[in-house]
Short mmCIF file of C-alpha atoms and ligand atoms in Angstrom, two decimals:
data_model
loop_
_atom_site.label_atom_id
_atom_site.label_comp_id
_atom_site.label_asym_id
_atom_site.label_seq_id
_atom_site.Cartn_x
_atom_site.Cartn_y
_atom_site.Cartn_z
CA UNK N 251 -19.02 -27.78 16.22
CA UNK N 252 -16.55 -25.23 17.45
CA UNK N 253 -12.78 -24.40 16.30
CA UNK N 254 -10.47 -24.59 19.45
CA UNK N 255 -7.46 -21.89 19.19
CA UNK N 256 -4.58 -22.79 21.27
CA UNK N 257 -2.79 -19.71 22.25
CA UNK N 258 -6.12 -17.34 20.85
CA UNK N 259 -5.63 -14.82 23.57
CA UNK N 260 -2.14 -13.99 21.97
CA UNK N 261 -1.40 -11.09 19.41
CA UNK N 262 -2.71 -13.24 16.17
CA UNK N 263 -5.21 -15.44 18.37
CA UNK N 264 -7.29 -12.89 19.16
CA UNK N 265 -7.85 -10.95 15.96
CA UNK N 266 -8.64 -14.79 14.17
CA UNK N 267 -10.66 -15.03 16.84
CA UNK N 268 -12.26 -12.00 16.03
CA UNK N 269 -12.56 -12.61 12.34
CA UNK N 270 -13.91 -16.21 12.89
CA UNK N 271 -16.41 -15.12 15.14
CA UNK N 272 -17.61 -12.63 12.50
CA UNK N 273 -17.95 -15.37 9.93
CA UNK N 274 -20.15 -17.55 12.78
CA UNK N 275 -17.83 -20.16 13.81
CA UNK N 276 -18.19 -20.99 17.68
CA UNK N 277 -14.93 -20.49 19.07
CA UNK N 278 -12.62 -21.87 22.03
CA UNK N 279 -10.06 -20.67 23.62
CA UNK N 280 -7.32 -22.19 25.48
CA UNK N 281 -4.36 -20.46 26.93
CA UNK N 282 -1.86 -19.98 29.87
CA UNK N 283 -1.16 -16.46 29.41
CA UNK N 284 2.17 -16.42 29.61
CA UNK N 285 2.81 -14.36 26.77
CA UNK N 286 -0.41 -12.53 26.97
CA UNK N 287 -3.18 -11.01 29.07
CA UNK N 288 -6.62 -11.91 30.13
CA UNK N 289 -7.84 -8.30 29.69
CA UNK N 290 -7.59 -9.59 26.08
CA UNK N 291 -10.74 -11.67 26.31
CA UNK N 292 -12.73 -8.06 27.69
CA UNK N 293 -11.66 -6.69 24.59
CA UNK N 294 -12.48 -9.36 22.42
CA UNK N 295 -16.20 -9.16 24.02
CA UNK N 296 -16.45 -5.50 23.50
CA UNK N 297 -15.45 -6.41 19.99
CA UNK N 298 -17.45 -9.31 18.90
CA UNK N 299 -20.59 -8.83 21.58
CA UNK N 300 -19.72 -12.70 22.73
CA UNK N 301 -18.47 -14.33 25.43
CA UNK N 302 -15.88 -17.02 23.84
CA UNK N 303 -15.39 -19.82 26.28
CA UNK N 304 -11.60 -19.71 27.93
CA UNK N 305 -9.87 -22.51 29.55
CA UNK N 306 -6.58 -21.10 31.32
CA UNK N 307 -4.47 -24.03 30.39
CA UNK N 308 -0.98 -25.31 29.47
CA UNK N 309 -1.06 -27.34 25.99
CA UNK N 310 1.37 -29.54 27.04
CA UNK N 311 -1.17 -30.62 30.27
CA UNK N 312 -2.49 -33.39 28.81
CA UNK N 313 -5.17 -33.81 31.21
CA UNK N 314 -6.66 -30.78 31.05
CA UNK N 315 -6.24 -30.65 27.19
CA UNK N 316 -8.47 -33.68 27.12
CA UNK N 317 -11.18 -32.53 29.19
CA UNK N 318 -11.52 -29.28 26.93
CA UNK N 319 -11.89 -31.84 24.56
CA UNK N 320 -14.56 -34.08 26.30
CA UNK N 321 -16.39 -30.89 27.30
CA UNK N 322 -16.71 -29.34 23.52
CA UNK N 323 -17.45 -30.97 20.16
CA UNK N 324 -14.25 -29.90 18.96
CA UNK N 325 -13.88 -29.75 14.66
CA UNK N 326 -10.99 -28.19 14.02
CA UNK N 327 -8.01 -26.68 15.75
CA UNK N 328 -5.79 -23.50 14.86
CA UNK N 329 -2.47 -24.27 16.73
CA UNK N 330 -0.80 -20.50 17.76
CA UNK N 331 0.13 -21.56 21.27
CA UNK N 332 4.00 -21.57 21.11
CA UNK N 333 7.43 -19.61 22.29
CA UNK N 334 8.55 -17.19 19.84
CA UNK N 335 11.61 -14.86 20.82
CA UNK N 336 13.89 -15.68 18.22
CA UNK N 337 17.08 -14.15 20.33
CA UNK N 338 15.48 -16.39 23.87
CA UNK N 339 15.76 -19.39 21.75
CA UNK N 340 19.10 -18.95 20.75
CA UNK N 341 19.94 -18.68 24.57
CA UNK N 342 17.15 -21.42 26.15
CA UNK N 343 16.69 -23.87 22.83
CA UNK N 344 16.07 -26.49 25.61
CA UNK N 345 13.42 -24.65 27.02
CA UNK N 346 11.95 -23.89 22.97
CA UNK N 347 11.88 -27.21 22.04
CA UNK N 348 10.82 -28.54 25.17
CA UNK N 349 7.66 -26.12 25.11
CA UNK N 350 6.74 -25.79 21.47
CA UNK N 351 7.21 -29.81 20.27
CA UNK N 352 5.88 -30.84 23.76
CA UNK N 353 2.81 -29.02 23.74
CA UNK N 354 2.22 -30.15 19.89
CA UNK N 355 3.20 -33.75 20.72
CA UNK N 356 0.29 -33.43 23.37
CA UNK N 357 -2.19 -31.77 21.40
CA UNK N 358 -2.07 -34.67 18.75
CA UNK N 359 -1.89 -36.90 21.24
CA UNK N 360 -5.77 -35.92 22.16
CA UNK N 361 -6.82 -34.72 18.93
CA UNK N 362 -6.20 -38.13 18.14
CA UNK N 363 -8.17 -39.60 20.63
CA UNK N 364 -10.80 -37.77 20.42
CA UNK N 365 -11.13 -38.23 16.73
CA UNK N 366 -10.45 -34.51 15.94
CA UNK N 367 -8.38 -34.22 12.23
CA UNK N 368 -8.05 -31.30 11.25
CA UNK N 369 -5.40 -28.28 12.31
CA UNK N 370 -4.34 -25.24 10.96
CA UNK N 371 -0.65 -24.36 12.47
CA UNK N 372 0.99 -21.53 13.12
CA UNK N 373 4.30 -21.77 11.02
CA UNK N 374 7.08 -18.78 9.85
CA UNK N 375 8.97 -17.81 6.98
CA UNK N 376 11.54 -18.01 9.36
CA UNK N 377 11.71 -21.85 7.89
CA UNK N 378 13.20 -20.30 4.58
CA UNK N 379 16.27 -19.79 6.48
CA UNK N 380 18.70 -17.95 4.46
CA UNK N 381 16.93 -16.79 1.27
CA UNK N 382 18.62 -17.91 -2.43
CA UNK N 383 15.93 -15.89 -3.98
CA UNK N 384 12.71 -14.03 -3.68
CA UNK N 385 9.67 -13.82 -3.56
CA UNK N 386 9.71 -16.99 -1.57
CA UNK N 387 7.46 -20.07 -2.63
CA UNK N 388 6.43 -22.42 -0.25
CA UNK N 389 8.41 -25.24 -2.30
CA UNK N 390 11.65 -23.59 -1.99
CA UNK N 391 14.35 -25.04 0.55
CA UNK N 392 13.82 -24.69 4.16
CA UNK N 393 16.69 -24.57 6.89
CA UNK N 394 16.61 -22.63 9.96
CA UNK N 395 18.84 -19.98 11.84
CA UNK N 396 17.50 -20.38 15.06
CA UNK N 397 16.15 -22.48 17.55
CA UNK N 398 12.77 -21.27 17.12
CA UNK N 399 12.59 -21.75 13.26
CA UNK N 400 13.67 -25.37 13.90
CA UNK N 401 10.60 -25.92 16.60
CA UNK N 402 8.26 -24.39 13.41
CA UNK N 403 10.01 -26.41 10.60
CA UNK N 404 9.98 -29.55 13.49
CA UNK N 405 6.54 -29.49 14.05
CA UNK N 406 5.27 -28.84 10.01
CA UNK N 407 7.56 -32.31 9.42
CA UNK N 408 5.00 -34.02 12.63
CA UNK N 409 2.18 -32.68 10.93
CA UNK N 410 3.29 -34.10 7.71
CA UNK N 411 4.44 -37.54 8.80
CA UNK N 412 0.92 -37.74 10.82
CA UNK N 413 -1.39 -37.15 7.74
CA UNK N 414 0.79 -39.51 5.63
CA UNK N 415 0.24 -42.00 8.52
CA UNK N 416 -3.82 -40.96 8.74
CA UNK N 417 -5.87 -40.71 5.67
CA UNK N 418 -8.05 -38.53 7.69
CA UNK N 419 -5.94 -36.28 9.09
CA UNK N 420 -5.93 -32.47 6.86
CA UNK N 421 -3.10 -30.27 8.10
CA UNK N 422 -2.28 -26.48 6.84
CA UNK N 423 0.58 -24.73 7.24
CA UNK N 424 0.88 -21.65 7.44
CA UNK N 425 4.17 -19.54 6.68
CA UNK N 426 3.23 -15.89 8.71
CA UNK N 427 4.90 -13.33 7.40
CA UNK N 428 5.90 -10.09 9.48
CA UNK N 429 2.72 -8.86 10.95
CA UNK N 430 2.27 -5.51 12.08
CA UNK N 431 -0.79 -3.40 12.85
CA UNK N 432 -4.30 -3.58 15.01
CA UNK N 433 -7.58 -4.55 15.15
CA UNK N 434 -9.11 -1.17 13.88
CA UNK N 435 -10.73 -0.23 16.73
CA UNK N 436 -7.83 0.27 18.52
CA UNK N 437 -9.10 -2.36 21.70
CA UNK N 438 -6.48 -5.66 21.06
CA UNK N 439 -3.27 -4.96 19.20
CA UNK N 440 0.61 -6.12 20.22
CA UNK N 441 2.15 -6.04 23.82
CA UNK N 442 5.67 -6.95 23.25
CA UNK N 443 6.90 -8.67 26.73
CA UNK N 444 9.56 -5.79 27.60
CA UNK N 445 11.94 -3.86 25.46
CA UNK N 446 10.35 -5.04 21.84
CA UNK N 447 12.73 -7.01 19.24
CA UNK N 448 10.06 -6.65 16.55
CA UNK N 449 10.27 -3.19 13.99
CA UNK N 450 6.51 -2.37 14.56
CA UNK N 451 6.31 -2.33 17.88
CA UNK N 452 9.52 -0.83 18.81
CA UNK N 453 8.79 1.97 16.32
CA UNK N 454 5.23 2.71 17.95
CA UNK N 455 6.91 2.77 21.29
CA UNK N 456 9.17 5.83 19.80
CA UNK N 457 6.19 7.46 18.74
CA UNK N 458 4.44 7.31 22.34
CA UNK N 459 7.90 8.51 24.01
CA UNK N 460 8.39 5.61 25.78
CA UNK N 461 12.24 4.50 23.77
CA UNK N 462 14.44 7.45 22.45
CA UNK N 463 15.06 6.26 18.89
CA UNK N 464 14.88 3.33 16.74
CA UNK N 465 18.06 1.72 15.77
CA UNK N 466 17.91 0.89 12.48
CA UNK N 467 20.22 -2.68 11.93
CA UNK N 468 22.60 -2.20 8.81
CA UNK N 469 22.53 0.29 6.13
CA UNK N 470 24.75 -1.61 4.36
CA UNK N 471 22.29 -4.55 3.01
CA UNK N 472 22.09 -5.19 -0.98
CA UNK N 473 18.55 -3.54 -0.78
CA UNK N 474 17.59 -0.55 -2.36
CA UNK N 475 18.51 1.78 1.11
CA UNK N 476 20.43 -0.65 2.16
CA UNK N 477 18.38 -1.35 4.92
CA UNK N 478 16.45 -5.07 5.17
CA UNK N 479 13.01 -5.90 3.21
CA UNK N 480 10.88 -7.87 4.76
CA UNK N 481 6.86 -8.17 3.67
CA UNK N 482 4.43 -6.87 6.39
CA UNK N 483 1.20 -8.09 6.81
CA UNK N 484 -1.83 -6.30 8.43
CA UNK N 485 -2.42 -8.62 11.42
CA UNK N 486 -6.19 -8.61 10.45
CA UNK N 487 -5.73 -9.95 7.18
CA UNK N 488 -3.39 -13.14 8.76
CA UNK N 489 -6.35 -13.36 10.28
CA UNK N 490 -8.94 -14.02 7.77
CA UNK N 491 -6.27 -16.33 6.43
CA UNK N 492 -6.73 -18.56 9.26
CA UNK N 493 -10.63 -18.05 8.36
CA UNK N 494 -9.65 -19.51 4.86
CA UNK N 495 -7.79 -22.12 6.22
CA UNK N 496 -10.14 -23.71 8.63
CA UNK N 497 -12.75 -23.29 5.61
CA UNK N 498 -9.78 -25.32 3.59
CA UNK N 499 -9.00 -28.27 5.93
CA UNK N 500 -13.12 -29.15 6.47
CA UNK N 501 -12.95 -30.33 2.96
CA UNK N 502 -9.09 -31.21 1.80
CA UNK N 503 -7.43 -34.33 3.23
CA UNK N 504 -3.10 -34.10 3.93
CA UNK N 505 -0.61 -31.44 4.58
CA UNK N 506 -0.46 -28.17 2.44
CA UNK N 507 1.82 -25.61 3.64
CA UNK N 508 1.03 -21.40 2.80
CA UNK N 509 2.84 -18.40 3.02
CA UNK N 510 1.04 -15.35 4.08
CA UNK N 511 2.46 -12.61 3.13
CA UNK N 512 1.19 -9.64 0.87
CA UNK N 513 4.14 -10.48 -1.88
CA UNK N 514 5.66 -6.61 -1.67
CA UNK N 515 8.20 -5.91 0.11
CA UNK N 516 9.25 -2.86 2.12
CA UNK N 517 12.80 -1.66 3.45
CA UNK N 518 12.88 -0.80 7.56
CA UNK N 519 13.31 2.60 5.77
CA UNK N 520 10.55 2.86 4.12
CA UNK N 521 8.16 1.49 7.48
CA UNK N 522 9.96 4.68 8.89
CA UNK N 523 8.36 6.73 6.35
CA UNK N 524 4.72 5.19 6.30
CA UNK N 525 4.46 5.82 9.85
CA UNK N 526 5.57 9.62 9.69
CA UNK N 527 3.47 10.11 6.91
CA UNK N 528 0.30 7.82 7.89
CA UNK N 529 0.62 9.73 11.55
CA UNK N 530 2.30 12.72 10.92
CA UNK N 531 4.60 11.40 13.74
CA UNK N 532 8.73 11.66 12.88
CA UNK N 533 10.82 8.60 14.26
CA UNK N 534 14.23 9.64 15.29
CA UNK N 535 16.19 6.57 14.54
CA UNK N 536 20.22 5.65 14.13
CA UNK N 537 21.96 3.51 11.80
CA UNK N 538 23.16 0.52 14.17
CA UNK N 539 25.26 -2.61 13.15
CA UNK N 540 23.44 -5.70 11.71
CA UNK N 541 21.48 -7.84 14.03
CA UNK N 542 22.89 -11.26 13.75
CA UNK N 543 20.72 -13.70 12.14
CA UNK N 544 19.41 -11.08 9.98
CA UNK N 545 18.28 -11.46 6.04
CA UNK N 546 18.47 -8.66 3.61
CA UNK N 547 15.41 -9.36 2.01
CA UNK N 548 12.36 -11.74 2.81
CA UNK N 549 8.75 -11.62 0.89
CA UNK N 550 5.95 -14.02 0.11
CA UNK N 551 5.01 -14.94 -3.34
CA UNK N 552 1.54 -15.08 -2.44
CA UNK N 553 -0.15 -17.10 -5.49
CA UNK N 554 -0.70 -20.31 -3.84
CA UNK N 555 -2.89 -19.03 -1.02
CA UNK N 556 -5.08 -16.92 -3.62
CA UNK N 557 -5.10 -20.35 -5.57
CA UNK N 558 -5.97 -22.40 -2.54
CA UNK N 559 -7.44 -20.51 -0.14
CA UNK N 560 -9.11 -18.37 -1.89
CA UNK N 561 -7.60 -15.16 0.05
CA UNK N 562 -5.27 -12.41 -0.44
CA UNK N 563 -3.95 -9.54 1.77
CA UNK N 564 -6.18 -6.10 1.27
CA UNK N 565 -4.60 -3.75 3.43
CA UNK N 566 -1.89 -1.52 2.58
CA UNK N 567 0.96 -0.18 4.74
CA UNK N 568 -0.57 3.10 5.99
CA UNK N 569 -3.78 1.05 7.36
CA UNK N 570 -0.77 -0.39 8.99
CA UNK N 571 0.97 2.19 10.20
CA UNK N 572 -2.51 4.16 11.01
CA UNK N 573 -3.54 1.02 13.32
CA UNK N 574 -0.83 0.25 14.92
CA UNK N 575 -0.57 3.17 16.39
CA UNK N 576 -3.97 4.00 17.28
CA UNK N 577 -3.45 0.92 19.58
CA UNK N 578 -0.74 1.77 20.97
CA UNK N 579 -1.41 5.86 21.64
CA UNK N 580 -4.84 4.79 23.38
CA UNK N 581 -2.99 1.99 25.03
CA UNK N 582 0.13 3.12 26.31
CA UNK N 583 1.02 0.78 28.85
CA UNK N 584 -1.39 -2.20 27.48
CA UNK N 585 -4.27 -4.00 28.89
N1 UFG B 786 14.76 -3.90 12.76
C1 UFG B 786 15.49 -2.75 13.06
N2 UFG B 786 15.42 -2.25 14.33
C2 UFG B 786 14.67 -2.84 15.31
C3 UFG B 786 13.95 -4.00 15.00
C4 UFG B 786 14.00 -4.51 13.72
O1 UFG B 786 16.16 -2.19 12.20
O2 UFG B 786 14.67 -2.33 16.45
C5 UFG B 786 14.81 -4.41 11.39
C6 UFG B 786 15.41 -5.81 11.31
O3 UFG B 786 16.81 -5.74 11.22
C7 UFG B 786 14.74 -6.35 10.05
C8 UFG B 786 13.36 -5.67 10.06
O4 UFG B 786 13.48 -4.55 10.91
O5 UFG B 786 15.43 -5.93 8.91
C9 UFG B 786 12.26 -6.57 10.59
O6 UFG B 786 12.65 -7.07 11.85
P1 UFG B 786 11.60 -7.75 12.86
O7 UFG B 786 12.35 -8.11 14.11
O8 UFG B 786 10.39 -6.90 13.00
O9 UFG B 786 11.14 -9.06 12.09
P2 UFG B 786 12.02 -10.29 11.55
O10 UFG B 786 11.83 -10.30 10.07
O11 UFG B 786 13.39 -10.31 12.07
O12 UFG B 786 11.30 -11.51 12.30
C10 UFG B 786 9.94 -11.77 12.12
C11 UFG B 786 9.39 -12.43 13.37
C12 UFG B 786 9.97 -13.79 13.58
C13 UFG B 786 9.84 -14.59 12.35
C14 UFG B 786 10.38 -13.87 11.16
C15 UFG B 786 10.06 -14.61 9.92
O13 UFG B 786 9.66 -11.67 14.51
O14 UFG B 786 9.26 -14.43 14.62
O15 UFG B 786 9.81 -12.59 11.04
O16 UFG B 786 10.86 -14.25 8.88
F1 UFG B 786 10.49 -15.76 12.52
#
């Protein structure tokens, strides 16, 4: 029985698959690479010591989805495949929902006939829209700002509607958090397609000399520097809560949705800080205007996933900082 991870050659794909290799699942992986590289699967060899079987595939081909599935004995699935620049959306949201629902349509589609009923998907906290408080619980109100956010609030409703329709079927949703940070060995990590829109990543290309400053997005936020809180997660413990998950959905029946986060959060200031002193490294940054779309503060209330799952985040924010730029500093220019 082996877990098939759609999109596992991505940034979070790879260290799950990592993680679930570690804990003896056989893994699958099927991906198109347009968001990532095949180098990746080199690394995750060096890594793990195994060769995971690839398929180079589009989700939304349903023919070649189904012959993944008539060549494996497929249990579960772990759903990361997906289009995820928050600013693209807003300009392409044909193209977003085309892609995401599409391929998610189509993986269902065979899943179904090929009796497979369980998935773990890759959701946001981007579905909390704008936040009326925090921490955020997974049963507060949902709403998006963006194109993308819709396509992850979109497909948690089709996973919903199909276990309600199929006793069988056990969904989990999972609401990521902002992950940051590396696979401590500093082989798989990040690789932001161009100039990076994400705070990690855009930092760590500072550092490495490649962008001249950070701009920091609003000072002016009701947060304790005024700049925005958000709750980063080391990459490798979203990871293990995929572990938890697939662990969760062999045995629970119907759709239960997650956050992941570590339930602290920390201002874009204070990332700035825990990078300079986790790498002795000084960011030279500038206070810019707000990025539109932008919340002042968003964090996890993690409970439920300790309840449920049984898992919590371990790592702190200079394991973080330390990782994420020991991948990028031995990988400058990527794979
Ligand atoms: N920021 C900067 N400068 C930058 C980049 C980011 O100041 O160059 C700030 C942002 O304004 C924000 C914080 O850093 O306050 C975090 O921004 P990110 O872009 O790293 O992350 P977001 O919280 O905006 O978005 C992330 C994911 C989305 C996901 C969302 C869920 O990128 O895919 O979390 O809340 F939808």
């Amino acid at each position: 029985m082996a877990i098939l991870l759609t999109g596992g050659a991505g940034y979070i794909g790879s260290h799950t698959c990592i993680e679930l290799t570690k804990e003896g699942y056989d893994v699958i992986i099927v991906d198109d690479f347009s968001n990532s590289s095949p180098k990746v699967m080199e690394r995750v060899k060096e890594i793990t010591g195994k060769d995971i079987p690839l398929y180079r595939a589009d989700v939304a081909d349903k023919e070649a989805l189904s012959r993944i599935f008539a060549e494996n004995d497929i249990e579960t699935v772990i759903h990361f495949a997906g289009f995820k620049a928050v600013g693209e959306s807003c300009r392409l949201p044909v193209k977003y929902y085309r892609n995401n629902i599409d391929s998610t349509l189509t993986l269902l589609e065979v899943m179904a006939e090929y009796g497979v009923h369980n998935i773990v998907f890759s959701s946001s906290a981007t579905v909390y829209g704008v936040p009326k408080k925090v921490p955020l619980t997974e049963d507060m109100d949902t709403g998006c700002t963006n194109p993308y956010g819709w396509t992850k609030l979109m497909i948690e409703q089709i996973l919903r509607d199909t276990a309600t329709a199929d006793k069988e079927f056990s969904a989990v949703l999972l609401r990521y958090f902002n992950p940051i940070g590396a696979h401590e060995s500093g082989r798989i990590g990040e690789l932001p397609n161009g100039i990076p829109n994400n705070l990690m990543p855009y930092i760590t290309q500072v550092a490495v000399g490649k962008l001249k400053q950070l701009s920091v997005f609003g000072n002016d936020y009701p947060t304790h520097d005024g700049t925005g809180v958000r709750d980063f997660i080391h990459v490798v413990d979203l990871a293990k809560g995929h572990v938890a998950a697939v662990k969760y959905v062999a045995s629970n029946k119907g759709a239960e949705v997650f956050n992941l986060g570590t339930g602290i959060g920390n201002s874009v200031l204070v990332i700035v800080k825990a990078f300079k002193d986790a790498n002795g490294i000084e960011i030279p940054y500038v206070i810019a205007e707000r990025r539109s779309g932008d919340v002042a503060e968003c964090y996890a209330d993690p409970k439920k996933a300790f309840e449920g799952l049984g898992w919590k985040a371990e790592k702190n924010l200079t394991d973080m900082c330390k990782d994420s730029w020991r991948w990028q500093s031995s990988n400058p220019d990527g794979y």
